[in-house]
Amino acid sequence: MTERFDLAVVGSGFAGSLTALIARRLGRSVVLLERGSHPRFAIGESSSPLANLLLEELAERYDLPRVKPLSAWGAWRRAYPDVLCGLKRGFTFYAHEAGRPFGADAERRDQLLVAASPNDDVADTHWYRPDFDAFLAHEAAAAGAEFRDRTRLRVLAHDASGFTLGADRLGSSSVIRARLVIDASGPRGFLHHALGLAEARFPHLPETEGLFAHFENVRRVGDMGTFASSDEPPYPADDAALHHVFEGGWIWVLRFANGLVSAGVSATPELARDLRLSDGGPAWDRLLSRLPTVRAQFAGARTTVPFVHRRRLPFRAGAASGPGWTLLPSAAAFVDPLLSTGFPLTLLGIERLAVALERDWDDPSMPARLSNDAALSLFEADTAALLVSALFARFHDFPVFAALTTLYFAAASYAEAARRLGRSGLSGSFLSGSHPSFGPALVRCCRMALGQDPGKRNELLATIGSAIEPLDVIGLSDISRRNWFPVDAADLFAGAHKLGATRDEIAELLRRAGLAPVAVEAAAP
Ligand SMILES: Cc1cc2nc3c(=O)[nH]c(=O)nc-3n(C[C@H](O)[C@H](O)[C@H](O)COP(=O)(O)OP(=O)(O)OC[C@H]3O[C@@H](n4cnc5c(N)ncnc54)[C@H](O)[C@@H]3O)c2cc1C
């Protein structure tokens, strides 16, 4: 007997389950198919202001009151103390030179702290994926999605009218017919193999390798004298996505509320080869032996799960949709963990897919709509990849690296503010890649950064400065801040004209975003 569904969602990571949940709210019949079972280890943990805003908006639009608290630290901890997460107040970067302790430059030229939220309550989070994904899969099932874990799938037939899938589960086989297959199984996932889809490449991005695990007993940099400062940082540097950057790669350190730490390295092929990264733990030790201050942070640390080695982190599908199928952005492309672009890219794709399911399901234009949306998802991944490629090219020159990151922070915070004002059209696609002036300026800056002409360094810095100015609503252009950027309501008031907003609209935005009214009044001109 053939079971029939409107949608088959393949993969019950957060993206597949959230999509299934939304589709159920829109009245579609859904089967959610998972190869493994929950809870399970998954990588990709650090959210961002834009990701959380998207999650919140999806929860509001599709009546998901149980999902909404997961979009901010305070609400999450109050609603679900047993679903583990970590506090993320911002993005912390420290620059290291091989064989030398962290320099702790008095002018802070070797560090960058960009606050993402004004206080803990509305802060972003690190998602402990075993808990988070299990929660969402349970929600999808409770909403009526047919959830099948431990399922091996194969494509029996497919055409524009849909897919027939063979599903083996616990020794029995079934046949599933779905009008649309949504692939949420990650890079090089189910449809990539089943349909033999072509893989493209990000032209400038190194074929990085990853090595990562979870740890306990990792020291907080705030407790290490090396990082001490007489000034008060914009937020505790450890309550963040903490990046240690160095020539050839970077290490992430993400801290969960119970003290568990997610850490790993993304390394260029040259560094990965040099470290023999596929060795796992010994390679991690070899890496830390080159970075004395990071080694001190991990002295006494112990892994709680085995190291995972990924030989090729980046992936880009040649196409992300076809007759009867579409890939979520997370199955269509992955760039690098740098700047936490995975979640917002994925959520933007889910947002578009939800609109298509809502408005165009019975319309003959649905395939064209899915195809356009998929092309946009790939364009957004290409934009992120270009910026990350430029950053990889400048690990050795931290001031330029830090300046390049402002392209991300300017675009992301502008997009967040524009969305909060109900004007998301102002910012365009992810990283404002489709913005008429910022998009081309971003490309120009990245191309310059990818060039090797040292004579053009100052020109590059000036070009970045001009590029971010029209979108900078968080004070990134203010060099007196010496690489520490707090959330300051005054910056948003000063940048109101860039958003076409009045003072009252900005004050309202800040109140809704969780800045105490007193802070708003104090900052208002
Ligand atoms: C090293 C690393 C670090 C990252 N860090 C960040 C970060 O800090 N912030 C960020 O925003 N993004 C990050 N990302 C990206 C992030 O991991 C992804 O955006 C996110 O996991 C996507 O979620 P997902 O649910 O689509 O996919 P996944 O979490 O990959 O889930 C896919 C699911 O599909 C299932 N599956 C796979 N194949 C099949 C099959 N054939 N049949 C059935 N089921 C199948 C799997 O078992 C899994 O449950 C990182 C990625 C990597 C590789």
Coordinates of C-alpha atoms and ligand atoms in Angstrom, one line a residue:
M1 CA 0.0 0.0 0.0
T2 CA 1.2 3.5 -0.8
E3 CA 1.0 6.2 1.8
R4 CA 0.3 9.6 0.4
F5 CA 1.4 12.9 1.7
D6 CA 1.6 16.5 0.4
L7 CA 5.2 16.8 1.6
A8 CA 8.0 14.4 2.5
V9 CA 10.6 16.3 4.6
V10 CA 13.9 14.4 4.7
G11 CA 16.0 15.0 7.8
S12 CA 14.8 16.0 11.2
G13 CA 17.5 18.5 12.2
F14 CA 16.1 21.8 13.4
A15 CA 15.5 22.9 9.9
G16 CA 13.5 19.8 8.7
S17 CA 11.4 19.7 11.9
L18 CA 10.7 23.4 11.8
T19 CA 9.6 23.2 8.2
A20 CA 7.4 20.2 9.0
L21 CA 5.9 22.1 11.8
I22 CA 5.1 25.1 9.7
A23 CA 3.7 23.0 6.9
R24 CA 1.4 21.3 9.4
R25 CA 0.2 24.7 10.5
L26 CA -0.6 25.5 6.9
G27 CA -2.7 22.4 6.6
R28 CA -0.3 20.2 4.6
S29 CA 0.0 16.5 5.3
V30 CA 3.7 15.8 6.1
V31 CA 5.9 12.8 6.6
L32 CA 9.2 13.7 8.4
L33 CA 11.9 11.1 7.6
E34 CA 15.0 10.7 9.6
R35 CA 17.9 8.3 9.2
G36 CA 19.0 8.5 12.8
S37 CA 17.2 9.1 16.0
H38 CA 17.0 11.8 18.7
P39 CA 18.7 12.8 20.8
R40 CA 21.9 12.8 18.7
F41 CA 25.0 15.0 18.4
A42 CA 24.8 17.6 15.8
I43 CA 27.2 20.5 15.0
G44 CA 26.2 24.1 14.2
E45 CA 25.2 25.7 17.5
S46 CA 25.7 29.4 17.5
S47 CA 22.7 31.7 16.6
S48 CA 22.8 35.3 15.7
P49 CA 20.4 38.3 16.1
L50 CA 19.1 37.9 12.6
A51 CA 18.6 34.1 13.1
N52 CA 16.7 34.7 16.3
L53 CA 14.6 37.4 14.8
L54 CA 13.7 35.1 11.9
L55 CA 12.8 32.3 14.3
E56 CA 10.7 34.7 16.3
E57 CA 8.9 35.9 13.2
L58 CA 8.2 32.4 12.0
A59 CA 6.9 31.4 15.4
E60 CA 4.5 34.4 15.4
R61 CA 3.4 34.1 11.8
Y62 CA 2.7 30.4 12.0
D63 CA 1.2 30.3 15.5
L64 CA 4.0 28.4 17.2
P65 CA 3.9 29.8 20.7
R66 CA 6.0 26.9 22.0
V67 CA 8.8 27.7 19.6
K68 CA 8.9 31.4 20.2
P69 CA 10.7 31.3 23.6
L70 CA 13.6 29.6 21.8
S71 CA 14.5 32.9 20.1
A72 CA 16.1 34.6 23.2
W73 CA 18.2 33.5 26.1
G74 CA 15.9 34.7 28.9
A75 CA 12.6 33.4 27.5
W76 CA 14.3 30.1 26.6
R77 CA 15.7 29.5 30.1
R78 CA 12.4 30.4 31.7
A79 CA 10.2 28.2 29.4
Y80 CA 12.5 25.3 28.9
P81 CA 15.2 25.0 31.6
D82 CA 15.8 21.4 30.6
V83 CA 16.6 22.2 26.9
L84 CA 20.2 23.2 27.1
C85 CA 21.5 26.3 25.5
G86 CA 24.4 28.8 26.0
L87 CA 24.5 32.6 26.4
K88 CA 25.7 34.5 23.3
R89 CA 26.0 38.2 23.9
G90 CA 28.3 38.8 20.9
F91 CA 31.1 37.9 18.6
T92 CA 34.6 37.8 20.2
F93 CA 37.8 37.5 18.2
Y94 CA 41.4 37.2 19.3
A95 CA 44.3 37.1 16.9
H96 CA 47.2 34.7 17.5
E97 CA 50.7 34.2 16.0
A98 CA 52.0 30.7 15.9
G99 CA 54.4 30.0 18.8
R100 CA 53.7 33.2 20.7
P101 CA 51.3 34.0 23.5
F102 CA 48.4 36.3 22.8
G103 CA 49.8 39.8 22.5
A104 CA 47.1 41.7 24.4
D105 CA 47.9 44.9 22.5
A106 CA 47.1 48.0 24.6
E107 CA 45.3 49.5 21.6
R108 CA 43.2 46.3 21.1
R109 CA 44.5 45.9 17.5
D110 CA 44.6 42.1 18.1
Q111 CA 41.0 41.7 19.3
L112 CA 37.4 42.5 18.3
L113 CA 34.3 42.4 20.5
V114 CA 31.0 43.2 18.8
A115 CA 28.0 43.0 21.1
A116 CA 24.9 41.5 19.5
S117 CA 22.4 42.2 22.3
P118 CA 22.1 44.9 25.1
N119 CA 21.4 42.4 27.9
D120 CA 21.3 38.7 28.8
D121 CA 17.5 38.5 28.7
V122 CA 17.2 39.2 25.0
A123 CA 20.5 37.7 24.1
D124 CA 21.2 35.1 21.4
T125 CA 22.0 31.6 22.3
H126 CA 24.1 28.5 21.4
W127 CA 21.7 25.7 20.7
Y128 CA 22.6 22.4 22.3
R129 CA 21.5 20.5 19.3
P130 CA 20.8 17.1 20.9
D131 CA 18.1 18.8 23.0
F132 CA 17.0 21.5 20.6
D133 CA 16.5 19.2 17.6
A134 CA 14.8 16.5 19.7
F135 CA 12.4 19.2 21.0
L136 CA 11.5 20.5 17.5
A137 CA 11.1 16.9 16.1
H138 CA 8.7 16.2 19.0
E139 CA 6.8 19.4 18.3
A140 CA 6.5 18.5 14.6
A141 CA 5.1 15.1 15.5
A142 CA 2.7 16.6 18.1
A143 CA 1.5 18.9 15.3
G144 CA 0.5 15.9 13.2
A145 CA 3.6 15.3 11.1
E146 CA 4.2 11.6 10.6
F147 CA 7.7 11.2 12.1
R148 CA 9.7 8.2 11.1
D149 CA 13.2 7.9 12.6
R150 CA 15.7 5.2 11.8
T151 CA 14.5 5.2 8.2
R152 CA 16.5 4.3 5.2
L153 CA 15.2 5.9 2.0
R154 CA 15.5 5.4 -1.7
V155 CA 13.8 7.0 -4.7
L156 CA 11.6 4.6 -6.6
A157 CA 10.2 7.1 -9.1
H158 CA 9.9 10.8 -9.5
D159 CA 8.5 13.3 -12.0
A160 CA 7.0 16.8 -11.8
S161 CA 3.9 15.4 -10.0
G162 CA 6.0 14.1 -7.1
F163 CA 8.2 11.4 -5.7
T164 CA 7.7 7.7 -4.8
L165 CA 10.1 6.8 -2.0
G166 CA 10.9 3.4 -0.6
A167 CA 11.4 3.5 3.2
D168 CA 12.9 0.7 5.3
R169 CA 12.4 1.0 9.0
L170 CA 13.0 -1.6 11.7
G171 CA 12.9 -4.5 9.3
S172 CA 9.8 -3.5 7.4
S173 CA 9.4 -1.6 4.1
S174 CA 6.8 0.9 3.0
V175 CA 6.1 3.1 0.0
I176 CA 5.6 6.8 0.4
R177 CA 4.2 9.1 -2.3
A178 CA 4.7 12.9 -1.8
R179 CA 3.9 15.8 -4.1
L180 CA 7.0 17.6 -2.9
V181 CA 10.2 16.4 -1.3
I182 CA 11.9 18.9 0.9
D183 CA 15.5 17.9 1.5
A184 CA 16.7 19.0 4.9
S185 CA 19.4 16.3 5.2
G186 CA 22.4 18.6 5.1
P187 CA 25.3 19.1 2.6
R188 CA 25.8 16.1 0.2
G189 CA 22.6 14.7 1.6
F190 CA 19.8 12.5 0.5
L191 CA 18.8 13.9 -2.9
H192 CA 22.4 14.8 -3.7
H193 CA 23.1 11.1 -3.8
A194 CA 19.7 9.7 -4.8
L195 CA 19.4 12.0 -7.9
G196 CA 23.2 12.3 -8.6
L197 CA 23.0 16.0 -8.4
A198 CA 26.0 18.1 -9.6
E199 CA 28.2 19.9 -7.1
A200 CA 29.6 23.3 -7.8
R201 CA 32.3 25.2 -6.0
F202 CA 32.7 28.5 -4.2
P203 CA 35.5 29.9 -6.4
H204 CA 37.7 31.6 -3.8
L205 CA 37.0 29.5 -0.7
P206 CA 39.7 27.1 0.4
E207 CA 38.5 23.5 0.8
T208 CA 38.7 23.7 4.5
E209 CA 38.7 20.8 6.9
G210 CA 37.0 20.7 10.3
L211 CA 37.8 19.0 13.6
F212 CA 35.5 19.4 16.6
A213 CA 34.2 18.0 19.8
H214 CA 32.5 18.9 23.1
F215 CA 34.7 19.6 26.1
E216 CA 34.4 20.2 29.8
N217 CA 36.8 22.2 32.0
V218 CA 37.7 24.8 29.4
R219 CA 38.8 28.0 31.1
R220 CA 37.0 31.2 30.6
V221 CA 39.3 33.8 28.9
G222 CA 37.8 36.3 31.4
D223 CA 39.5 34.4 34.2
M224 CA 42.9 34.3 32.4
G225 CA 45.3 37.2 33.1
T226 CA 46.4 37.3 29.5
F227 CA 43.1 38.9 28.4
A228 CA 42.6 41.2 31.4
S229 CA 41.9 44.8 30.8
S230 CA 41.4 47.8 33.0
D231 CA 38.4 48.8 30.8
E232 CA 35.0 47.0 31.1
P233 CA 34.4 45.0 27.9
P234 CA 31.0 45.5 26.1
Y235 CA 29.9 42.0 27.4
P236 CA 31.8 39.1 29.1
A237 CA 34.0 37.9 26.3
D238 CA 33.2 34.2 27.0
D239 CA 29.5 34.7 26.7
A240 CA 29.8 34.8 23.0
A241 CA 30.9 33.0 19.9
L242 CA 34.6 33.2 20.8
H243 CA 37.0 33.0 17.8
H244 CA 40.7 32.4 18.0
V245 CA 42.1 33.3 14.6
F246 CA 45.6 32.6 13.2
E247 CA 47.2 32.1 9.8
G248 CA 45.6 29.1 8.2
G249 CA 42.4 28.8 10.2
W250 CA 40.4 29.6 13.3
I251 CA 39.0 27.9 16.4
W252 CA 35.5 28.4 17.8
V253 CA 34.7 28.2 21.5
L254 CA 31.0 28.1 22.5
R255 CA 29.9 27.7 26.1
F256 CA 26.7 26.1 27.2
A257 CA 24.9 26.9 30.5
N258 CA 26.1 23.7 32.2
G259 CA 29.8 24.4 31.5
L260 CA 30.0 22.2 28.5
V261 CA 32.0 23.8 25.6
S262 CA 31.8 23.2 21.9
A263 CA 35.1 23.8 20.3
G264 CA 36.7 23.0 17.0
V265 CA 38.9 24.3 14.2
S266 CA 38.3 25.1 10.6
A267 CA 41.6 24.8 8.7
T268 CA 42.9 25.5 5.2
P269 CA 44.0 22.3 3.4
E270 CA 47.6 23.3 3.9
L271 CA 47.3 23.6 7.7
A272 CA 45.0 20.5 7.9
R273 CA 47.7 18.5 6.0
D274 CA 50.4 19.9 8.2
L275 CA 48.5 19.0 11.4
R276 CA 47.3 15.7 9.9
L277 CA 43.8 16.7 11.1
S278 CA 42.2 13.3 10.4
D279 CA 44.2 12.0 13.4
G280 CA 41.6 13.6 15.7
G281 CA 42.7 14.2 19.2
P282 CA 46.5 14.2 18.5
A283 CA 46.0 16.7 15.7
W284 CA 44.0 19.0 18.1
D285 CA 46.9 18.8 20.6
R286 CA 49.4 19.6 17.8
L287 CA 47.3 22.6 16.9
L288 CA 47.2 23.9 20.5
S289 CA 50.9 23.4 20.9
R290 CA 51.3 26.1 18.3
L291 CA 49.0 28.5 20.1
P292 CA 50.3 28.9 23.7
T293 CA 47.4 31.0 25.0
V294 CA 44.7 28.7 23.6
R295 CA 46.6 25.8 24.9
A296 CA 46.5 27.4 28.4
Q297 CA 42.7 27.9 28.0
F298 CA 42.3 24.2 27.2
A299 CA 44.8 22.9 29.8
G300 CA 42.9 20.4 31.9
A301 CA 40.0 20.2 29.4
R302 CA 38.6 16.9 28.4
T303 CA 36.4 15.8 25.5
T304 CA 32.9 14.5 26.3
V305 CA 32.2 13.1 22.8
P306 CA 34.7 11.7 20.3
F307 CA 36.4 14.2 17.9
V308 CA 34.6 14.5 14.5
H309 CA 36.8 15.2 11.5
R310 CA 35.1 16.6 8.3
R311 CA 37.4 16.4 5.3
R312 CA 35.6 19.0 3.2
L313 CA 33.5 21.6 5.0
P314 CA 32.4 23.8 2.1
F315 CA 29.7 22.5 -0.2
R316 CA 27.6 24.1 -2.9
A317 CA 25.0 22.4 -5.0
G318 CA 24.8 23.1 -8.7
A319 CA 21.0 23.6 -8.4
A320 CA 18.8 23.6 -5.4
S321 CA 15.4 22.7 -6.8
G322 CA 13.8 20.6 -9.6
P323 CA 10.6 19.0 -10.5
G324 CA 9.0 17.8 -7.3
W325 CA 11.9 18.6 -5.0
T326 CA 13.7 21.4 -3.3
L327 CA 16.7 21.6 -1.0
L328 CA 16.7 23.7 2.1
P329 CA 19.6 26.2 2.1
S330 CA 21.4 23.9 4.6
A331 CA 21.3 21.1 2.1
A332 CA 22.1 23.3 -0.8
A333 CA 25.2 24.9 0.6
F334 CA 27.6 25.2 3.5
V335 CA 30.3 27.8 3.6
D336 CA 32.1 27.8 7.0
P337 CA 31.1 28.3 10.6
L338 CA 32.8 31.7 10.6
L339 CA 30.3 34.4 11.3
S340 CA 27.5 31.9 12.1
T341 CA 25.8 32.3 8.7
G342 CA 24.3 28.7 8.6
F343 CA 21.2 29.4 10.7
P344 CA 20.1 32.7 9.2
L345 CA 20.7 31.4 5.6
T346 CA 18.6 28.3 6.5
L347 CA 15.8 30.3 8.2
L348 CA 15.6 32.8 5.3
G349 CA 15.1 29.8 3.0
I350 CA 12.4 28.3 5.4
E351 CA 10.7 31.7 5.5
R352 CA 10.5 31.8 1.7
L353 CA 9.4 28.1 1.4
A354 CA 6.6 28.8 4.0
V355 CA 5.3 31.7 1.9
A356 CA 5.3 29.5 -1.2
L357 CA 3.4 26.7 0.7
E358 CA 1.0 29.2 2.0
R359 CA 0.2 31.1 -1.2
D360 CA 1.2 29.1 -4.2
W361 CA 0.6 25.4 -3.3
D362 CA -2.3 25.0 -5.7
D363 CA -1.0 27.5 -8.2
P364 CA 0.7 26.4 -11.4
S365 CA 3.4 28.9 -10.7
M366 CA 4.6 26.8 -7.6
P367 CA 7.6 25.1 -9.4
A368 CA 8.8 28.4 -10.8
R369 CA 8.5 30.0 -7.4
L370 CA 10.5 27.2 -5.8
S371 CA 13.1 27.5 -8.5
N372 CA 13.5 31.3 -8.0
D373 CA 13.6 30.9 -4.2
A374 CA 16.3 28.1 -4.5
A375 CA 18.3 30.3 -6.8
L376 CA 18.1 33.1 -4.3
S377 CA 19.3 30.8 -1.5
L378 CA 22.3 29.9 -3.6
F379 CA 23.0 33.6 -4.3
E380 CA 22.9 34.3 -0.6
A381 CA 25.3 31.4 0.1
D382 CA 27.6 32.7 -2.7
T383 CA 27.6 36.2 -1.0
A384 CA 28.5 34.7 2.4
A385 CA 31.2 32.5 0.8
L386 CA 32.8 35.5 -0.9
L387 CA 33.1 37.4 2.4
V388 CA 34.3 34.3 4.2
S389 CA 36.9 33.7 1.5
A390 CA 38.2 37.3 1.9
L391 CA 38.4 36.7 5.7
F392 CA 40.4 33.5 5.2
A393 CA 42.8 35.4 2.9
R394 CA 43.4 37.9 5.7
F395 CA 43.9 35.9 8.9
H396 CA 47.5 37.0 8.9
D397 CA 46.5 40.7 8.9
F398 CA 44.1 41.1 11.8
P399 CA 43.3 44.9 11.3
V400 CA 42.2 44.1 7.8
F401 CA 40.4 41.0 8.9
A402 CA 38.5 43.0 11.6
A403 CA 37.6 45.7 9.0
L404 CA 36.3 43.0 6.7
T405 CA 34.0 41.6 9.4
T406 CA 32.4 45.0 9.7
L407 CA 30.9 44.3 6.3
Y408 CA 29.0 41.4 7.9
F409 CA 28.2 43.3 11.1
A410 CA 26.9 46.4 9.2
A411 CA 24.8 44.3 6.9
A412 CA 23.4 42.0 9.5
S413 CA 22.5 44.7 12.0
Y414 CA 21.0 46.9 9.3
A415 CA 18.9 43.9 8.2
E416 CA 17.8 43.2 11.7
A417 CA 16.8 46.8 12.3
A418 CA 15.0 47.1 9.0
R419 CA 13.0 43.9 9.7
R420 CA 12.1 45.1 13.2
L421 CA 10.8 48.3 11.5
G422 CA 8.8 46.1 9.1
R423 CA 10.9 47.2 6.2
S424 CA 13.0 44.2 5.3
G425 CA 13.0 45.2 1.7
L426 CA 15.5 48.0 2.6
S427 CA 18.3 45.5 3.2
G428 CA 17.6 43.1 0.4
S429 CA 19.0 39.5 0.4
F430 CA 21.4 38.1 3.1
L431 CA 24.4 40.4 3.8
S432 CA 22.5 42.9 1.6
G433 CA 24.1 41.2 -1.4
S434 CA 21.2 42.4 -3.6
H435 CA 21.3 46.0 -2.2
P436 CA 21.9 48.3 -5.1
S437 CA 25.0 50.0 -3.6
F438 CA 26.2 47.8 -0.7
G439 CA 26.0 44.6 -2.8
P440 CA 28.5 45.7 -5.4
A441 CA 30.6 47.5 -2.7
L442 CA 30.8 44.2 -0.8
V443 CA 32.0 42.4 -3.8
R444 CA 34.6 45.1 -4.6
C445 CA 36.0 44.9 -1.0
C446 CA 36.2 41.1 -1.0
R447 CA 37.9 41.0 -4.4
M448 CA 40.5 43.6 -3.2
A449 CA 41.0 41.5 0.0
L450 CA 41.5 38.4 -2.1
G451 CA 44.2 40.1 -4.2
Q452 CA 47.7 40.0 -2.9
D453 CA 48.8 43.6 -3.6
P454 CA 50.2 44.9 -0.2
G455 CA 50.3 48.4 -1.6
K456 CA 46.5 48.4 -1.7
R457 CA 46.0 47.7 2.0
N458 CA 45.1 51.3 2.9
E459 CA 42.9 51.6 -0.1
L460 CA 41.1 48.4 0.9
L461 CA 40.5 49.8 4.5
A462 CA 39.2 53.0 3.0
T463 CA 36.9 51.1 0.6
I464 CA 35.5 49.0 3.4
G465 CA 34.9 52.2 5.4
S466 CA 32.9 53.8 2.6
A467 CA 31.1 50.6 1.9
I468 CA 29.7 50.1 5.4
E469 CA 28.8 53.8 6.1
P470 CA 25.4 53.8 4.5
L471 CA 24.3 50.7 6.4
D472 CA 26.2 51.3 9.7
V473 CA 23.6 51.8 12.4
I474 CA 25.7 50.4 15.2
G475 CA 28.7 52.7 15.3
L476 CA 31.2 50.5 13.5
S477 CA 32.7 53.5 11.8
D478 CA 33.8 55.0 15.1
I479 CA 37.5 54.2 15.5
S480 CA 37.6 55.7 19.0
R481 CA 35.9 52.5 20.2
R482 CA 39.1 50.6 19.5
N483 CA 37.5 47.4 18.4
W484 CA 35.0 47.1 21.2
F485 CA 31.5 47.7 20.1
P486 CA 28.7 47.7 22.7
V487 CA 25.0 47.9 21.8
D488 CA 24.3 51.6 22.2
A489 CA 20.9 53.0 21.5
A490 CA 22.4 56.3 20.5
D491 CA 23.9 54.7 17.4
L492 CA 20.5 53.6 16.2
F493 CA 19.0 57.1 16.7
A494 CA 22.0 58.5 14.9
G495 CA 21.4 56.1 12.0
A496 CA 17.7 56.5 11.9
H497 CA 17.8 58.3 8.6
K498 CA 19.6 55.4 7.0
L499 CA 16.5 53.3 7.8
G500 CA 14.1 56.0 6.8
A501 CA 12.8 55.9 10.3
T502 CA 11.6 58.6 12.7
R503 CA 12.9 59.0 16.3
D504 CA 9.6 57.6 17.6
E505 CA 9.9 54.5 15.4
I506 CA 13.4 53.9 16.7
A507 CA 12.3 54.3 20.3
E508 CA 9.5 51.8 19.7
L509 CA 11.9 49.4 18.1
L510 CA 14.3 49.6 21.0
R511 CA 11.6 49.0 23.5
R512 CA 10.3 46.0 21.7
A513 CA 13.9 44.7 21.3
G514 CA 14.3 44.8 25.1
L515 CA 16.2 48.0 25.8
A516 CA 14.8 49.5 29.0
P517 CA 12.8 52.7 28.3
V518 CA 15.2 54.6 30.5
A519 CA 18.1 53.7 28.3
V520 CA 16.1 54.7 25.3
E521 CA 15.2 58.1 26.8
A522 CA 18.8 58.7 27.8
A523 CA 20.1 57.9 24.3
A524 CA 17.5 59.9 22.4
P525 CA 18.7 63.2 21.0
Ligands
LIG1 C1 31.6 22.5 11.8 C2 30.4 23.3 11.7 C3 30.1 24.3 12.5 C4 28.9 25.1 12.3 N1 28.6 26.1 13.2 C5 27.6 26.9 12.9 C6 27.2 28.0 13.8 O1 27.9 28.2 14.8 N2 26.2 28.7 13.5 C7 25.4 28.5 12.4 O2 24.5 29.3 12.1 N3 25.6 27.4 11.6 C8 26.7 26.6 11.8 N4 26.9 25.5 11.1 C9 25.9 25.2 10.0 C10 24.8 24.4 10.7 O3 25.3 23.2 11.1 C11 23.7 24.1 9.7 O4 23.2 25.3 9.2 C12 22.5 23.4 10.5 O5 23.0 22.3 11.1 C13 21.5 23.0 9.5 O6 20.5 22.3 10.2 P1 19.7 21.2 9.4 O7 18.6 20.8 10.3 O8 19.4 21.6 8.1 O9 20.8 20.0 9.1 P2 21.5 19.0 10.1 O10 21.6 19.5 11.4 O11 22.7 18.6 9.3 O12 20.4 17.8 10.1 C14 20.3 16.9 9.0 C15 19.5 15.7 9.5 O13 19.2 14.9 8.3 C16 19.4 13.5 8.7 N5 19.8 12.8 7.5 C17 20.9 12.9 6.7 N6 20.9 12.1 5.7 C18 19.7 11.5 5.7 C19 19.0 10.6 4.8 N7 19.6 10.1 3.8 N8 17.8 10.2 5.2 C20 17.1 10.7 6.3 N9 17.7 11.6 7.1 C21 19.0 12.0 6.8 C22 20.6 13.6 9.7 O14 20.6 12.4 10.5 C23 20.2 14.8 10.5 O15 19.4 14.5 11.6 C24 28.0 24.8 11.2 C25 28.3 23.7 10.4 C26 29.5 23.0 10.6 C27 29.8 21.8 9.6

